Amino acid sequence: MYKVSALAEEYKKKLITADDAAAMVRPGDKIHYGLGCGAVVDIDEALARRADELQGVEILSTVTIRNKPFAVYTATESNDQVKFASAHFSSFDRMMCKDGRCWYIPMLFSELPLYWKNNTSGIDIAMFQVAPMDSHGNFNLGPQVADMWGVIKAAKKIIVEVNENMPIALGHQTQLNLYGIDYVVEGSNTKLAELPDKPATKIDKMVASHVVERIKSHSTLQLGIGSLPSAIGKMLAESDIRNINAHTEMFVDAYVDLFEAGKLTGNKNVDKGKALYTFAGGSQKLYDFIDNNPICCNAPVNYVNNVNIISSIENFVSVNSCIQVDLYGQVCSESVGHQQISGTGGQLDFVMGAYQSKGGHSFICTPSTRTMPDGSVESLITPMLTPGAIVTTPRMATNYIVTEYGAADLKGKSTWERAELLINIAHPDFREDLIKNAEKMGIWKYSSKTSL
C-alpha cells in the first residue's frame, strides 16, 4: 500500500493514454475486457486503431452491456487477428458468433472466479472500467463485482479505465487499490449503456399472474432481465404482499419499482437489510439508485450464486425464463438448437437453492408458443428438445414450469405425471400432438389422462 500523502504522485506515475494501453497488447495475448457495464470503451477504440498490427489476440468477456459492438471486432476481419470468447452471451456476442468470431465458454457463473484464477493459460492483461480514485487510493469496480476478482488475480497486468459516470457500488470486495493496479487510463466518461425496459405483453402478464399468486409476504426474490420480471415486479408493487427482499444474480429496474412502492425492505434472515446482487443492468434510474446506496450490496458471484447461501434464505423465490421445455422436464435456456443465445449463468444454482430453501420455490417461465419468421407457430413445450439444444436445468432439478396456461410443479413427479402436467399448460392447439408423441416415447399412457 502507498502512503496517503504519496497517492497523487503514484497515480501520476501510472497514468497513461488509451493508445499507450493498446500498445501493450502483443501477438498471442489473452485480454479480458471486463463485464457488465465495466467493459472498456476508450482502450477498445485505441486497440481498434491498431487493427492491422494485431495477430493471434484473444479477447475474453462476461455478459458485457454495451450500446455497440467492440470496436476492435468491427475493425478486424479474421480470427487470425482477433478472436473472442464470452462466458455469457450478449446480443453482440451472438452477432460475433454468427460471424464465426466468438465462442461461448460453458461455465456455471458461480464457478468463474475459481476458473479464471486456476486457468493455466492465464490472462495477459485485464482491462476494465472503474469509478475515479477516492482519497484513500481505491477505485470502485462499479455494479459488477461478479467474477472480477478471479480475473484480477489471474491477470499478469491490470489496466483500469476511469469513468466518472460509473456508480459507486457499495458491498463486498467492490474496491481495488491503486497499489494493485499497473496502469490508469482516464477515459472519455461515456454514459453507461442502458437496457430498455420492454413493456409487458398480454402473455407476459398472464404468466406473471401465475407466479405472483404463489409469492407470499416475507419472500426473497431472484429476478432476471426482460418484460416478464418487470411485469412481476409491477404486480407485486401493486399487491398487498409486503416485505419483499432481493438476493439476485442481476439487479434490474423491477427492484427499484418495488422499493418505490415500499415493498423492498431487506428484512431477511441472511444479509439482513441488504439487496444483494452480483451485477446490474437496466435504466439510468437503476444506476442512480445503486450509486452510494447502502441498501444495495454488490458481492462476488461465488457468494451470491452459492446454492448453500441461497438455500439458507427462507421463502426464497427464483424466477427465470427459458427457450424450450421438453416432456421430460428438461429445460433449455441458452440455445436455439445449435445456436448459442445466452449462457448458463446462475439458473441451475438458483433453481436448486430456491427449492432447498424453507418455504421456497423456483419458477421457470415461458410463453407456450412462439411465432416463426414465416408466420407459423410452434410449441415451446416439445416432446424432446431440439437437436443441439443445451440442457440448462436437468429434469431432476426442475420445480415449477409456468406458461400463460398455468404453473406445473414437476418436482418429484413420475415421467408420466410430469408429461401430463406439462401438456396441461401447453397451448391447446398442440396438446393432442404432445399426447401422441408422449405415448410413442413410452412416458405417458392415454389411459392416464386425468385432467386434460
Short mmCIF file of C-alpha atoms in Angstrom, two decimals:
data_model
loop_
_atom_site.label_atom_id
_atom_site.label_comp_id
_atom_site.label_asym_id
_atom_site.label_seq_id
_atom_site.Cartn_x
_atom_site.Cartn_y
_atom_site.Cartn_z
CA MET A 1 0.00 0.00 0.00
CA TYR A 2 1.06 3.59 -0.56
CA LYS A 3 1.17 6.36 1.99
CA VAL A 4 -1.88 8.58 1.60
CA SER A 5 0.45 11.53 1.10
CA ALA A 6 2.07 9.73 -1.85
CA LEU A 7 -1.16 8.77 -3.69
CA ALA A 8 -1.23 11.72 -6.09
CA GLU A 9 2.37 11.12 -7.17
CA GLU A 10 1.92 7.35 -7.54
CA TYR A 11 -1.28 7.93 -9.56
CA LYS A 12 0.60 10.27 -11.86
CA LYS A 13 3.33 7.64 -12.41
CA LYS A 14 0.75 5.08 -13.54
CA LEU A 15 -1.29 7.42 -15.73
CA ILE A 16 -1.14 6.56 -19.43
CA THR A 17 -3.30 7.16 -22.53
CA ALA A 18 -5.67 4.67 -24.12
CA ASP A 19 -3.25 4.41 -27.04
CA ASP A 20 -0.42 3.60 -24.61
CA ALA A 21 -2.56 0.83 -23.12
CA ALA A 22 -3.43 -0.59 -26.53
CA ALA A 23 0.26 -0.58 -27.48
CA MET A 24 0.94 -3.07 -24.67
CA VAL A 25 -1.07 -5.80 -26.40
CA ARG A 26 1.30 -8.29 -28.02
CA PRO A 27 0.70 -11.11 -30.56
CA GLY A 28 -0.91 -14.13 -28.90
CA ASP A 29 -2.07 -12.21 -25.82
CA LYS A 30 -5.24 -13.09 -23.90
CA ILE A 31 -7.05 -9.93 -22.87
CA HIS A 32 -10.02 -9.69 -20.51
CA TYR A 33 -12.26 -6.74 -21.36
CA GLY A 34 -14.37 -6.72 -18.17
CA LEU A 35 -18.04 -7.47 -17.66
CA GLY A 36 -21.41 -5.78 -17.41
CA CYS A 37 -21.17 -2.00 -17.70
CA GLY A 38 -17.48 -2.20 -16.86
CA ALA A 39 -16.17 -3.28 -20.26
CA VAL A 40 -13.57 -0.85 -21.60
CA VAL A 41 -14.53 1.72 -24.23
CA ASP A 42 -11.58 4.03 -24.92
CA ILE A 43 -8.95 1.29 -24.82
CA ASP A 44 -11.11 -0.84 -27.10
CA GLU A 45 -11.24 2.01 -29.63
CA ALA A 46 -7.49 2.52 -29.31
CA LEU A 47 -6.88 -1.18 -29.93
CA ALA A 48 -9.11 -0.96 -33.00
CA ARG A 49 -6.76 1.70 -34.37
CA ARG A 50 -4.04 -0.96 -34.24
CA ALA A 51 -6.15 -3.48 -36.16
CA ASP A 52 -3.60 -4.08 -38.93
CA GLU A 53 -0.91 -4.96 -36.38
CA LEU A 54 -2.92 -7.40 -34.29
CA GLN A 55 -2.13 -11.09 -34.55
CA GLY A 56 -3.48 -14.05 -32.59
CA VAL A 57 -5.11 -11.93 -29.88
CA GLU A 58 -7.99 -13.41 -27.88
CA ILE A 59 -10.45 -11.14 -26.07
CA LEU A 60 -12.43 -12.57 -23.16
CA SER A 61 -15.50 -11.04 -21.55
CA THR A 62 -18.53 -11.83 -19.42
CA VAL A 63 -22.08 -10.55 -20.16
CA THR A 64 -21.00 -7.13 -21.40
CA ILE A 65 -23.65 -4.38 -21.50
CA ARG A 66 -22.89 -2.06 -24.41
CA ASN A 67 -24.54 0.22 -26.96
CA LYS A 68 -22.48 -1.13 -29.86
CA PRO A 69 -20.12 -4.00 -30.71
CA PHE A 70 -16.49 -3.94 -29.66
CA ALA A 71 -14.60 -1.51 -31.90
CA VAL A 72 -11.78 -4.00 -32.32
CA TYR A 73 -14.28 -6.51 -33.76
CA THR A 74 -15.62 -4.14 -36.39
CA ALA A 75 -12.06 -3.02 -37.25
CA THR A 76 -10.75 -6.55 -37.85
CA GLU A 77 -11.73 -9.19 -40.37
CA SER A 78 -10.37 -12.53 -39.20
CA ASN A 79 -9.66 -14.71 -36.21
CA ASP A 80 -6.01 -14.60 -37.21
CA GLN A 81 -6.10 -11.03 -35.95
CA VAL A 82 -8.55 -11.19 -33.04
CA LYS A 83 -10.97 -13.83 -31.81
CA PHE A 84 -13.46 -13.56 -28.97
CA ALA A 85 -14.79 -15.77 -26.18
CA SER A 86 -17.58 -14.98 -23.73
CA ALA A 87 -18.65 -16.65 -20.51
CA HIS A 88 -22.21 -15.36 -21.00
CA PHE A 89 -23.53 -14.30 -24.39
CA SER A 90 -24.92 -10.83 -25.00
CA SER A 91 -26.62 -9.65 -28.20
CA PHE A 92 -23.28 -8.54 -29.67
CA ASP A 93 -21.65 -11.85 -28.71
CA ARG A 94 -24.40 -13.60 -30.68
CA MET A 95 -23.66 -11.37 -33.66
CA MET A 96 -19.94 -12.16 -33.49
CA CYS A 97 -20.73 -15.87 -33.06
CA LYS A 98 -22.80 -15.90 -36.25
CA ASP A 99 -19.81 -14.30 -37.93
CA GLY A 100 -17.60 -17.16 -36.71
CA ARG A 101 -15.60 -14.82 -34.48
CA CYS A 102 -16.87 -15.60 -30.96
CA TRP A 103 -17.25 -18.77 -28.89
CA TYR A 104 -19.10 -19.49 -25.68
CA ILE A 105 -17.29 -20.71 -22.53
CA PRO A 106 -19.72 -23.17 -20.87
CA MET A 107 -19.46 -22.47 -17.13
CA LEU A 108 -21.65 -22.01 -14.10
CA PHE A 109 -21.37 -18.30 -13.39
CA SER A 110 -20.62 -19.11 -9.74
CA GLU A 111 -17.51 -21.07 -10.75
CA LEU A 112 -15.97 -18.37 -12.94
CA PRO A 113 -13.84 -16.69 -10.24
CA LEU A 114 -12.20 -20.04 -9.47
CA TYR A 115 -11.82 -20.82 -13.17
CA TRP A 116 -10.07 -17.55 -14.01
CA LYS A 117 -7.75 -17.89 -11.02
CA ASN A 118 -6.81 -21.52 -11.79
CA ASN A 119 -6.76 -21.18 -15.58
CA THR A 120 -3.32 -22.44 -16.60
CA SER A 121 -3.28 -20.43 -19.82
CA GLY A 122 -3.73 -17.24 -17.78
CA ILE A 123 -4.80 -13.72 -18.69
CA ASP A 124 -2.08 -11.45 -20.01
CA ILE A 125 -3.90 -8.16 -19.45
CA ALA A 126 -7.12 -7.39 -17.59
CA MET A 127 -8.62 -4.06 -18.62
CA PHE A 128 -11.92 -2.76 -17.26
CA GLN A 129 -13.75 0.42 -16.28
CA VAL A 130 -13.83 1.77 -12.73
CA ALA A 131 -15.03 4.86 -10.89
CA PRO A 132 -12.47 7.63 -10.13
CA MET A 133 -9.98 7.02 -7.32
CA ASP A 134 -11.10 8.15 -3.86
CA SER A 135 -8.99 9.88 -1.21
CA HIS A 136 -7.83 6.51 0.12
CA GLY A 137 -6.45 5.32 -3.22
CA ASN A 138 -9.35 3.00 -4.00
CA PHE A 139 -11.19 2.58 -7.32
CA ASN A 140 -14.75 1.28 -7.13
CA LEU A 141 -15.45 -1.54 -9.59
CA GLY A 142 -18.97 -0.30 -10.21
CA PRO A 143 -22.06 -2.54 -10.04
CA GLN A 144 -20.38 -5.65 -11.44
CA VAL A 145 -18.12 -7.41 -8.94
CA ALA A 146 -19.31 -10.84 -10.14
CA ASP A 147 -16.23 -12.80 -11.28
CA MET A 148 -13.85 -9.83 -11.45
CA TRP A 149 -11.65 -10.92 -8.55
CA GLY A 150 -10.87 -14.16 -10.34
CA VAL A 151 -9.86 -12.09 -13.38
CA ILE A 152 -7.80 -9.67 -11.27
CA LYS A 153 -5.94 -12.48 -9.51
CA ALA A 154 -5.24 -14.27 -12.79
CA ALA A 155 -4.04 -11.25 -14.77
CA LYS A 156 -0.35 -10.57 -15.31
CA LYS A 157 -1.10 -6.89 -15.87
CA ILE A 158 -4.05 -4.73 -14.78
CA ILE A 159 -5.13 -1.57 -16.58
CA VAL A 160 -8.16 0.39 -15.37
CA GLU A 161 -10.14 2.86 -17.46
CA VAL A 162 -11.66 5.57 -15.26
CA ASN A 163 -15.24 6.63 -15.99
CA GLU A 164 -16.77 9.42 -13.90
CA ASN A 165 -20.26 8.09 -14.73
CA MET A 166 -19.62 4.74 -13.03
CA PRO A 167 -21.94 4.38 -9.99
CA ILE A 168 -20.28 3.75 -6.64
CA ALA A 169 -21.46 0.25 -5.77
CA LEU A 170 -21.27 -0.50 -2.05
CA GLY A 171 -20.84 -4.06 -0.89
CA HIS A 172 -18.20 -6.78 -0.59
CA GLN A 173 -14.85 -6.56 -2.43
CA THR A 174 -16.02 -3.62 -4.51
CA GLN A 175 -12.73 -1.67 -4.23
CA LEU A 176 -9.40 -2.08 -5.99
CA ASN A 177 -6.47 -0.10 -4.59
CA LEU A 178 -4.02 1.84 -6.73
CA TYR A 179 -1.27 -0.33 -5.28
CA GLY A 180 -2.68 -3.40 -7.10
CA ILE A 181 -3.02 -1.64 -10.46
CA ASP A 182 -0.32 -1.36 -13.11
CA TYR A 183 -1.73 1.47 -15.22
CA VAL A 184 -4.56 4.01 -15.19
CA VAL A 185 -6.31 5.44 -18.25
CA GLU A 186 -8.60 8.41 -17.79
CA GLY A 187 -11.44 7.62 -20.16
CA SER A 188 -13.83 9.88 -22.05
CA ASN A 189 -16.56 9.30 -19.43
CA THR A 190 -19.10 7.67 -21.72
CA LYS A 191 -22.58 7.13 -20.28
CA LEU A 192 -23.32 3.61 -19.15
CA ALA A 193 -25.27 1.55 -21.66
CA GLU A 194 -28.91 1.13 -20.73
CA LEU A 195 -31.10 -1.92 -21.21
CA PRO A 196 -34.56 -0.81 -22.32
CA ASP A 197 -37.46 -1.91 -20.14
CA LYS A 198 -39.74 -3.55 -22.70
CA PRO A 199 -43.47 -3.25 -21.99
CA ALA A 200 -45.10 -6.46 -20.83
CA THR A 201 -47.25 -8.29 -23.35
CA LYS A 202 -50.63 -9.78 -22.54
CA ILE A 203 -48.99 -13.20 -22.30
CA ASP A 204 -46.24 -11.82 -20.02
CA LYS A 205 -48.92 -10.55 -17.65
CA MET A 206 -50.75 -13.89 -17.70
CA VAL A 207 -47.54 -15.79 -16.94
CA ALA A 208 -46.62 -13.26 -14.23
CA SER A 209 -50.01 -13.67 -12.55
CA HIS A 210 -49.42 -17.41 -12.09
CA VAL A 211 -46.11 -16.65 -10.37
CA VAL A 212 -47.30 -13.73 -8.23
CA GLU A 213 -50.24 -15.69 -6.82
CA ARG A 214 -47.69 -18.17 -5.40
CA ILE A 215 -45.50 -15.50 -3.77
CA LYS A 216 -46.20 -14.59 -0.17
CA SER A 217 -45.07 -11.78 2.11
CA HIS A 218 -41.55 -12.05 3.56
CA SER A 219 -40.17 -13.66 0.38
CA THR A 220 -36.75 -13.06 -1.14
CA LEU A 221 -36.73 -12.68 -4.93
CA GLN A 222 -34.29 -13.51 -7.68
CA LEU A 223 -35.45 -11.92 -10.93
CA GLY A 224 -33.82 -11.72 -14.33
CA ILE A 225 -33.98 -9.20 -17.14
CA GLY A 226 -36.88 -8.66 -19.52
CA SER A 227 -40.54 -7.77 -19.73
CA LEU A 228 -41.69 -10.74 -17.62
CA PRO A 229 -39.64 -9.93 -14.47
CA SER A 230 -40.72 -6.32 -14.93
CA ALA A 231 -44.36 -7.43 -15.01
CA ILE A 232 -43.85 -9.49 -11.84
CA GLY A 233 -42.24 -6.51 -10.11
CA LYS A 234 -45.12 -4.21 -11.07
CA MET A 235 -47.76 -6.74 -9.95
CA LEU A 236 -46.02 -7.19 -6.60
CA ALA A 237 -45.72 -3.41 -6.21
CA GLU A 238 -49.49 -3.10 -6.68
CA SER A 239 -50.37 -6.09 -4.48
CA ASP A 240 -50.90 -6.39 -0.73
CA ILE A 241 -47.76 -8.54 -0.44
CA ARG A 242 -45.20 -6.90 1.84
CA ASN A 243 -41.59 -7.23 2.95
CA ILE A 244 -40.01 -8.33 -0.33
CA ASN A 245 -36.26 -8.89 -0.30
CA ALA A 246 -33.63 -9.14 -3.02
CA HIS A 247 -30.87 -11.71 -3.49
CA THR A 248 -30.24 -11.92 -7.21
CA GLU A 249 -27.62 -12.52 -9.84
CA MET A 250 -28.70 -9.48 -11.86
CA PHE A 251 -30.10 -6.33 -10.27
CA VAL A 252 -32.76 -4.82 -12.54
CA ASP A 253 -35.30 -1.99 -12.59
CA ALA A 254 -38.05 -4.17 -11.11
CA TYR A 255 -36.34 -3.93 -7.72
CA VAL A 256 -36.35 -0.12 -7.90
CA ASP A 257 -40.10 -0.27 -8.60
CA LEU A 258 -40.56 -2.47 -5.54
CA PHE A 259 -38.51 -0.09 -3.39
CA GLU A 260 -40.51 2.94 -4.55
CA ALA A 261 -43.72 1.08 -3.68
CA GLY A 262 -42.44 0.45 -0.16
CA LYS A 263 -42.18 -3.29 -0.73
CA LEU A 264 -38.40 -3.84 -0.83
CA THR A 265 -37.22 -3.91 2.79
CA GLY A 266 -34.23 -6.25 3.12
CA ASN A 267 -35.75 -7.78 6.26
CA LYS A 268 -34.46 -11.31 5.65
CA ASN A 269 -32.52 -13.79 7.75
CA VAL A 270 -29.30 -13.61 5.66
CA ASP A 271 -27.55 -10.33 4.72
CA LYS A 272 -30.27 -8.53 6.64
CA GLY A 273 -31.10 -5.05 5.36
CA LYS A 274 -29.33 -5.57 2.03
CA ALA A 275 -30.48 -6.06 -1.56
CA LEU A 276 -27.72 -8.42 -2.67
CA TYR A 277 -26.65 -8.77 -6.31
CA THR A 278 -23.57 -9.63 -8.35
CA PHE A 279 -24.03 -7.34 -11.38
CA ALA A 280 -26.58 -4.81 -12.57
CA GLY A 281 -28.04 -3.69 -15.87
CA GLY A 282 -31.01 -1.53 -16.75
CA SER A 283 -32.01 2.11 -16.99
CA GLN A 284 -30.22 5.21 -15.73
CA LYS A 285 -32.79 5.18 -12.91
CA LEU A 286 -31.31 1.87 -11.75
CA TYR A 287 -27.71 3.15 -11.88
CA ASP A 288 -28.72 6.28 -9.94
CA PHE A 289 -30.47 4.11 -7.34
CA ILE A 290 -27.34 1.99 -6.85
CA ASP A 291 -24.92 4.93 -6.55
CA ASN A 292 -23.66 5.14 -2.94
CA ASN A 293 -26.87 3.47 -1.73
CA PRO A 294 -26.21 1.39 1.43
CA ILE A 295 -29.28 -0.77 0.77
CA CYS A 296 -27.67 -2.14 -2.41
CA CYS A 297 -24.94 -4.69 -1.78
CA ASN A 298 -22.76 -5.83 -4.68
CA ALA A 299 -20.88 -9.08 -4.00
CA PRO A 300 -18.82 -11.74 -5.80
CA VAL A 301 -20.79 -14.27 -7.80
CA ASN A 302 -19.34 -17.25 -5.93
CA TYR A 303 -21.18 -15.92 -2.86
CA VAL A 304 -24.38 -14.57 -4.44
CA ASN A 305 -24.99 -17.67 -6.57
CA ASN A 306 -23.84 -20.16 -3.93
CA VAL A 307 -26.53 -22.84 -3.53
CA ASN A 308 -25.84 -23.14 0.20
CA ILE A 309 -26.29 -19.39 0.72
CA ILE A 310 -29.47 -19.28 -1.39
CA SER A 311 -31.00 -22.26 0.38
CA SER A 312 -30.31 -20.73 3.80
CA ILE A 313 -32.66 -17.81 3.00
CA GLU A 314 -36.25 -18.58 3.96
CA ASN A 315 -39.07 -18.24 1.41
CA PHE A 316 -36.67 -17.83 -1.49
CA VAL A 317 -38.40 -17.37 -4.86
CA SER A 318 -36.37 -17.76 -8.04
CA VAL A 319 -37.86 -16.60 -11.36
CA ASN A 320 -36.09 -17.37 -14.65
CA SER A 321 -37.06 -17.64 -18.29
CA CYS A 322 -36.26 -20.34 -20.81
CA ILE A 323 -36.30 -21.06 -24.52
CA GLN A 324 -37.76 -24.58 -24.59
CA VAL A 325 -39.01 -27.34 -22.26
CA ASP A 326 -39.48 -30.98 -23.19
CA LEU A 327 -41.90 -33.53 -21.77
CA TYR A 328 -39.19 -34.97 -19.54
CA GLY A 329 -38.93 -31.58 -17.82
CA GLN A 330 -35.55 -30.76 -19.29
CA VAL A 331 -35.10 -27.01 -19.69
CA CYS A 332 -33.08 -25.24 -22.37
CA SER A 333 -32.44 -21.58 -21.56
CA GLU A 334 -29.35 -20.80 -23.62
CA SER A 335 -29.60 -22.04 -27.19
CA VAL A 336 -31.96 -22.45 -30.11
CA GLY A 337 -30.81 -25.75 -31.47
CA HIS A 338 -27.09 -25.33 -32.12
CA GLN A 339 -27.23 -21.53 -31.96
CA GLN A 340 -25.94 -20.11 -28.68
CA ILE A 341 -28.30 -17.38 -27.43
CA SER A 342 -27.36 -16.78 -23.82
CA GLY A 343 -25.34 -18.53 -21.14
CA THR A 344 -25.86 -20.99 -18.32
CA GLY A 345 -25.45 -18.17 -15.83
CA GLY A 346 -26.84 -18.98 -12.40
CA GLN A 347 -30.15 -20.55 -13.37
CA LEU A 348 -29.28 -24.01 -12.06
CA ASP A 349 -27.82 -22.60 -8.83
CA PHE A 350 -30.98 -20.62 -8.12
CA VAL A 351 -33.32 -23.45 -9.15
CA MET A 352 -31.62 -25.79 -6.70
CA GLY A 353 -31.15 -23.22 -3.95
CA ALA A 354 -34.74 -21.96 -4.06
CA TYR A 355 -36.19 -25.47 -3.81
CA GLN A 356 -33.96 -26.25 -0.81
CA SER A 357 -34.98 -23.00 0.91
CA LYS A 358 -37.57 -23.34 3.69
CA GLY A 359 -40.81 -22.26 2.01
CA GLY A 360 -39.01 -21.57 -1.28
CA HIS A 361 -39.92 -22.22 -4.91
CA SER A 362 -38.30 -21.99 -8.31
CA PHE A 363 -40.27 -20.83 -11.37
CA ILE A 364 -39.05 -21.20 -14.95
CA CYS A 365 -41.30 -19.24 -17.28
CA THR A 366 -42.03 -19.33 -20.99
CA PRO A 367 -44.84 -18.45 -23.39
CA SER A 368 -46.49 -21.63 -24.61
CA THR A 369 -45.69 -20.82 -28.27
CA ARG A 370 -43.59 -18.62 -30.50
CA THR A 371 -44.27 -17.30 -33.98
CA MET A 372 -41.62 -18.14 -36.56
CA PRO A 373 -40.34 -15.75 -39.27
CA ASP A 374 -42.55 -17.48 -41.86
CA GLY A 375 -45.65 -16.85 -39.71
CA SER A 376 -46.03 -20.40 -38.47
CA VAL A 377 -46.49 -21.07 -34.76
CA GLU A 378 -44.55 -23.68 -32.81
CA SER A 379 -44.97 -25.01 -29.29
CA LEU A 380 -42.23 -24.25 -26.78
CA ILE A 381 -43.23 -27.34 -24.85
CA THR A 382 -41.99 -30.14 -27.07
CA PRO A 383 -41.72 -33.94 -26.87
CA MET A 384 -37.93 -33.69 -26.84
CA LEU A 385 -35.53 -30.77 -27.02
CA THR A 386 -34.48 -29.70 -30.50
CA PRO A 387 -31.25 -31.46 -31.59
CA GLY A 388 -28.35 -29.33 -30.44
CA ALA A 389 -30.34 -27.63 -27.66
CA ILE A 390 -28.42 -27.32 -24.41
CA VAL A 391 -29.89 -28.61 -21.16
CA THR A 392 -29.51 -25.71 -18.72
CA THR A 393 -31.66 -27.19 -15.95
CA PRO A 394 -31.84 -31.01 -15.88
CA ARG A 395 -35.18 -32.68 -15.28
CA MET A 396 -34.34 -33.80 -11.74
CA ALA A 397 -33.83 -30.16 -10.67
CA THR A 398 -36.89 -28.61 -12.33
CA ASN A 399 -39.52 -27.26 -9.95
CA TYR A 400 -42.30 -25.10 -11.48
CA ILE A 401 -42.70 -24.57 -15.22
CA VAL A 402 -45.04 -21.66 -15.97
CA THR A 403 -46.84 -20.61 -19.15
CA GLU A 404 -49.87 -18.39 -19.70
CA TYR A 405 -51.99 -21.54 -19.14
CA GLY A 406 -50.78 -22.22 -15.62
CA ALA A 407 -47.97 -23.46 -13.41
CA ALA A 408 -46.86 -27.11 -13.34
CA ASP A 409 -44.93 -28.32 -10.29
CA LEU A 410 -42.74 -31.13 -11.65
CA LYS A 411 -40.73 -31.80 -8.51
CA GLY A 412 -40.89 -35.47 -7.53
CA LYS A 413 -43.35 -36.32 -10.29
CA SER A 414 -43.01 -39.50 -12.34
CA THR A 415 -42.34 -39.27 -16.07
CA TRP A 416 -45.99 -39.74 -17.00
CA GLU A 417 -47.18 -37.31 -14.30
CA ARG A 418 -44.87 -34.56 -15.46
CA ALA A 419 -45.76 -35.18 -19.10
CA GLU A 420 -49.44 -34.73 -18.19
CA LEU A 421 -48.73 -31.59 -16.16
CA LEU A 422 -46.71 -30.04 -19.00
CA ILE A 423 -49.32 -30.91 -21.61
CA ASN A 424 -51.90 -29.22 -19.38
CA ILE A 425 -50.04 -25.89 -19.64
CA ALA A 426 -49.12 -26.23 -23.33
CA HIS A 427 -51.11 -24.31 -25.92
CA PRO A 428 -54.40 -26.17 -26.57
CA ASP A 429 -53.65 -26.40 -30.31
CA PHE A 430 -50.64 -28.65 -29.59
CA ARG A 431 -51.89 -30.81 -26.74
CA GLU A 432 -53.18 -33.76 -28.78
CA ASP A 433 -49.91 -33.99 -30.74
CA LEU A 434 -47.96 -33.87 -27.49
CA ILE A 435 -50.08 -36.71 -26.11
CA LYS A 436 -49.42 -38.83 -29.21
CA ASN A 437 -45.69 -38.19 -29.00
CA ALA A 438 -45.62 -38.93 -25.27
CA GLU A 439 -47.29 -42.27 -25.95
CA LYS A 440 -44.78 -43.11 -28.69
CA MET A 441 -41.96 -42.25 -26.30
CA GLY A 442 -43.43 -44.57 -23.67
CA ILE A 443 -43.52 -41.93 -20.96
CA TRP A 444 -47.28 -41.45 -20.80
CA LYS A 445 -50.34 -43.52 -21.48
CA TYR A 446 -53.54 -42.09 -22.90
CA SER A 447 -55.35 -44.09 -20.23
CA SER A 448 -53.50 -41.96 -17.64
CA LYS A 449 -55.21 -38.85 -18.92
CA THR A 450 -56.97 -37.45 -15.88
CA SER A 451 -57.32 -33.71 -16.29
CA LEU A 452 -57.00 -32.78 -19.95
#
